[in-house]
GROMACS .gro file of C-alpha atoms in nm:
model
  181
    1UNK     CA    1  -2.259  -0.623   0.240
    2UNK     CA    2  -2.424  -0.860   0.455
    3UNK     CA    3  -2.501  -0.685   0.814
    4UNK     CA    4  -2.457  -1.021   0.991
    5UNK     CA    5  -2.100  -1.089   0.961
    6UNK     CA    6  -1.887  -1.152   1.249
    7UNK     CA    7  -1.488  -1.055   1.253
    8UNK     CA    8  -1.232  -1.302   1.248
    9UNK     CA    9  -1.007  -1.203   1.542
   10UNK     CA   10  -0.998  -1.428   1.838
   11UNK     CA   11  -1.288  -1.192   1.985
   12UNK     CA   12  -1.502  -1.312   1.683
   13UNK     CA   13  -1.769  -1.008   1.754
   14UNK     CA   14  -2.048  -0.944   1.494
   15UNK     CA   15  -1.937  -0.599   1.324
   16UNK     CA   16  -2.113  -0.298   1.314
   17UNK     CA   17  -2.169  -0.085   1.032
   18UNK     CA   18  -1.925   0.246   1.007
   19UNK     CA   19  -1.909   0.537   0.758
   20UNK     CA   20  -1.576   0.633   0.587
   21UNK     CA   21  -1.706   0.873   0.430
   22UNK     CA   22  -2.009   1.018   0.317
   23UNK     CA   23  -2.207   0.782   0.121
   24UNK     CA   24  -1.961   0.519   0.200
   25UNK     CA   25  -2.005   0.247   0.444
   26UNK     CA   26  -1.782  -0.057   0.604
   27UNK     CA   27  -1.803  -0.266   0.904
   28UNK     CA   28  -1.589  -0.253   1.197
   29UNK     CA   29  -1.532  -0.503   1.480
   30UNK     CA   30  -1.546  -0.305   1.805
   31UNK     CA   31  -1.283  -0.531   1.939
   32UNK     CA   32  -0.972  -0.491   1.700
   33UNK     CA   33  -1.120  -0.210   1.523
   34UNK     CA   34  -1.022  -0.393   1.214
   35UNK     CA   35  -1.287  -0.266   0.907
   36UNK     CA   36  -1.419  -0.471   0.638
   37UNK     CA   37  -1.554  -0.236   0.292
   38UNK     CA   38  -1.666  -0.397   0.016
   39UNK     CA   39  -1.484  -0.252  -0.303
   40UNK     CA   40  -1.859  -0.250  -0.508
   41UNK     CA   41  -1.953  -0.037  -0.290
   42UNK     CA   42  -1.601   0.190  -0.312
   43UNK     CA   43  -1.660   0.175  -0.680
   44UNK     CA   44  -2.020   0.304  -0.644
   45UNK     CA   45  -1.889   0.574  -0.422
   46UNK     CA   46  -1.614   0.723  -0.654
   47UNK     CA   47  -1.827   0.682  -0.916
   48UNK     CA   48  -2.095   0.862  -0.770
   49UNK     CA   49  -1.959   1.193  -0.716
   50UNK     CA   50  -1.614   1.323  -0.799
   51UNK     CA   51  -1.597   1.563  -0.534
   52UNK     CA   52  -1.667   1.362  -0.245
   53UNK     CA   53  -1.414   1.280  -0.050
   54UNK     CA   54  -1.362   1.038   0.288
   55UNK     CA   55  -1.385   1.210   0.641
   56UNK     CA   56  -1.071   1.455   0.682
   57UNK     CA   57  -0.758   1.301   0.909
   58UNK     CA   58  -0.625   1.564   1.132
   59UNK     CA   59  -0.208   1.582   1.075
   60UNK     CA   60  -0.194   1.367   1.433
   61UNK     CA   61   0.032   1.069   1.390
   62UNK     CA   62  -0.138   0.786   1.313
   63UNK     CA   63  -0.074   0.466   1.449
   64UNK     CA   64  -0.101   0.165   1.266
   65UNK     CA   65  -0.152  -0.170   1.364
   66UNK     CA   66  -0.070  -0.440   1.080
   67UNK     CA   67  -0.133  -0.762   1.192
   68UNK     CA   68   0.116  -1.028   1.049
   69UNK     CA   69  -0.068  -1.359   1.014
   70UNK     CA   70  -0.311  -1.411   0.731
   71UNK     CA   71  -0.667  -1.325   0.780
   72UNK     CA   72  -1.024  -1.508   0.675
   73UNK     CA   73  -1.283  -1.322   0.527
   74UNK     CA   74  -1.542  -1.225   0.758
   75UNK     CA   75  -1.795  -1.320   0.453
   76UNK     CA   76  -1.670  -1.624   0.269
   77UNK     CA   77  -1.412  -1.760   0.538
   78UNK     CA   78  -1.159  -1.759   0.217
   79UNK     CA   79  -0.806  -1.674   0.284
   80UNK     CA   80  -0.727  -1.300   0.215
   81UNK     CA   81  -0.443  -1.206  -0.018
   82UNK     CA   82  -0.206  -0.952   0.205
   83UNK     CA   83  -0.152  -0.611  -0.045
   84UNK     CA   84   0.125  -0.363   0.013
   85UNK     CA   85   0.005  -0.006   0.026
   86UNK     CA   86   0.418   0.112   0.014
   87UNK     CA   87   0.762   0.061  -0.103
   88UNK     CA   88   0.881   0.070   0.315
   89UNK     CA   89   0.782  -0.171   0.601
   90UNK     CA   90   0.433   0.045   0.657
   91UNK     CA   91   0.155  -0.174   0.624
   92UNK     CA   92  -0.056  -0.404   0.393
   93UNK     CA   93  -0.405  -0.399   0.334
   94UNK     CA   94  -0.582  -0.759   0.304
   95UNK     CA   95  -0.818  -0.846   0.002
   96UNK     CA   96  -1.048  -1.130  -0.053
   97UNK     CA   97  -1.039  -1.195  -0.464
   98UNK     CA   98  -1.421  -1.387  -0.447
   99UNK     CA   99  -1.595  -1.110  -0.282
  100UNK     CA  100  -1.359  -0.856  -0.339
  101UNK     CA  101  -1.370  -0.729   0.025
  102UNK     CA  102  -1.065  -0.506   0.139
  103UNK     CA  103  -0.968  -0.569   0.525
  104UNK     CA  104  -0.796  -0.235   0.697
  105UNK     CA  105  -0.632  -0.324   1.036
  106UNK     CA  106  -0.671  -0.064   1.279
  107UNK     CA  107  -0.524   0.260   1.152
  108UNK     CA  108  -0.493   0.199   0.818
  109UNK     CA  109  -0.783   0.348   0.616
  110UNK     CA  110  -0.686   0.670   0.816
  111UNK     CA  111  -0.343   0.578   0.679
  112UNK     CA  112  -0.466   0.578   0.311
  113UNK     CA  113  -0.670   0.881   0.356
  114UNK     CA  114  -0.400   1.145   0.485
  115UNK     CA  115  -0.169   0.998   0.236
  116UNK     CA  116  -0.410   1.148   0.012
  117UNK     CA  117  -0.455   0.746  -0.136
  118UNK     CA  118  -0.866   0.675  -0.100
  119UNK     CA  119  -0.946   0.740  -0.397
  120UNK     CA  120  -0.686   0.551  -0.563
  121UNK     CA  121  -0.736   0.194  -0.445
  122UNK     CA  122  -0.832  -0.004  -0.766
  123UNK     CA  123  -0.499   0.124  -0.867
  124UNK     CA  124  -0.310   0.060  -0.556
  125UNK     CA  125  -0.426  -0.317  -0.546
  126UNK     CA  126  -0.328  -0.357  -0.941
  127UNK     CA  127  -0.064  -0.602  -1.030
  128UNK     CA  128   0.141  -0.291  -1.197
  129UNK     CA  129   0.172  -0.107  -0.836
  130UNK     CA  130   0.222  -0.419  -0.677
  131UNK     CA  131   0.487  -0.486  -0.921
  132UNK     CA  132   0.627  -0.136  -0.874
  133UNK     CA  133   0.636  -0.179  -0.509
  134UNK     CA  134   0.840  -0.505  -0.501
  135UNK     CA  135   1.068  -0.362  -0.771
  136UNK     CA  136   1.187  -0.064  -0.511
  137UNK     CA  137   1.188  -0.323  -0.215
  138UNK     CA  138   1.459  -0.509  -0.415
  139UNK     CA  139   1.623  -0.199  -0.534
  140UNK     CA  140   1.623  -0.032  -0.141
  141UNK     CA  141   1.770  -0.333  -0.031
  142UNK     CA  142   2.027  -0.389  -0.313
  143UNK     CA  143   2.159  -0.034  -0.218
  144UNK     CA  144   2.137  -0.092   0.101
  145UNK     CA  145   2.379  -0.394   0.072
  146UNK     CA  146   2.606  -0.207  -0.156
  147UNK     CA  147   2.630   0.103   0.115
  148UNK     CA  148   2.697  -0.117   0.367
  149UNK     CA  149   3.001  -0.329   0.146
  150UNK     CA  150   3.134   0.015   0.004
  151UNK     CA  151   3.022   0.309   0.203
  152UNK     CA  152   2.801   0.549   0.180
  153UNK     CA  153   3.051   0.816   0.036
  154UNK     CA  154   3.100   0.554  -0.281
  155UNK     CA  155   2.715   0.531  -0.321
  156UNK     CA  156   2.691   0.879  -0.293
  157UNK     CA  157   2.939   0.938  -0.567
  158UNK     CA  158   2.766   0.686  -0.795
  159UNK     CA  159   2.426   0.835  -0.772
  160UNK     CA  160   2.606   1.179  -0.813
  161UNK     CA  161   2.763   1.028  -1.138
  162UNK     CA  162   2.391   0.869  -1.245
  163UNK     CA  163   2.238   1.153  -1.204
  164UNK     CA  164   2.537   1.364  -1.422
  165UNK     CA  165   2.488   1.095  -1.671
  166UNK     CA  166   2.128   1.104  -1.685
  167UNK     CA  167   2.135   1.477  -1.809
  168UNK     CA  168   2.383   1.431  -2.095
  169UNK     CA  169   2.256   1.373  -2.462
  170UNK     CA  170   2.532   1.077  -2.577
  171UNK     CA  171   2.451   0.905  -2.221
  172UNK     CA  172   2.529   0.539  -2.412
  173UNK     CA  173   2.819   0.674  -2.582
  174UNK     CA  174   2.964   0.799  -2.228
  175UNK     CA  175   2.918   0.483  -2.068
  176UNK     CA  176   3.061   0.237  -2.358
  177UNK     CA  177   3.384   0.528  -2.279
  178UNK     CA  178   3.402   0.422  -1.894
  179UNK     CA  179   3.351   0.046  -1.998
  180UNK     CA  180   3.634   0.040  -2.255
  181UNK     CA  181   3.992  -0.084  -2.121
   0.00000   0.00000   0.00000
């Protein structure tokens, strides 16, 4: 990664180099305390030794501070695609596709790491999880519609029902009963 690069935030500080974990290295702007790792280098990491692992995250809340607008790469000035990391309103992480840089916001590689997620990151930032994440967005908020036109004690029932359902061997046959006049 080149050791000149200066952050994007307003501050626009060059960024210092920082180790996530051992044998793994980012930079980090001492003014947002956004960090920039370059996912070669993530690869050559995980790669490198199976039972390495980033610098434990003591069970402390951590805070997390997802900026909103979109962000330039610090080394190609290229707009960075925005990732989600979850199905809920927690946080994205931002990736530049030409140098394949990953941009954590304050908070958020700690975020990754206690959620036991570091070492899963070419398959967090796959189309299939991304996929899988806006799939339950739409599904959280299509229940949450329903409970809020029918009740929660409706909804309840229904998933009680779904999950009866679910168990039984003629499952189709069950249902095509229910549908029929």
């Amino acid at each position: 990664m080149n050791a000149n690069l200066k952050c994007s935030c307003p501050a626009h500080l060059p960024m210092r180099p920082v180790a996530l974990a051992e044998g793994l290295l980012a930079v980090q702007c001492d003014d947002c305390h956004g960090m920039l790792m370059d996912m070669d280098d993530w690869r050559a990491w995980k790669a490198g030794d199976a039972s390495r692992v980033p610098h434990a995250v003591d069970d402390e809340v951590i805070e997390v501070f997802d900026a909103t607008a979109v962000r330039h790469c610090p080394e190609c000035e290229r707009l960075m695609q925005r990732l989600r990391m979850s199905a809920g309103p927690d946080f994205r992480v931002d990736r530049c596709v030409a140098c394949q840089n990953l941009w954590f916001d304050q908070g958020e590689w700690r975020a990754i790491v206690s959620r036991g997620l570091a070492g899963r990151l070419d398959e967090m930032l796959s189309d299939g999880w991304q996929r899988r994440l806006q799939t339950e967005v739409v599904r959280e908020a299509r229940v949450a519609a329903l409970r809020r036109r029918y009740g929660d004690v409706c909804i309840d029932e229904l998933d009680r029902i779904r999950a009866w359902l679910d168990t039984q061997p003629h499952r189709d046959e069950l249902l095509a009963l229910l549908r029929a006049d």
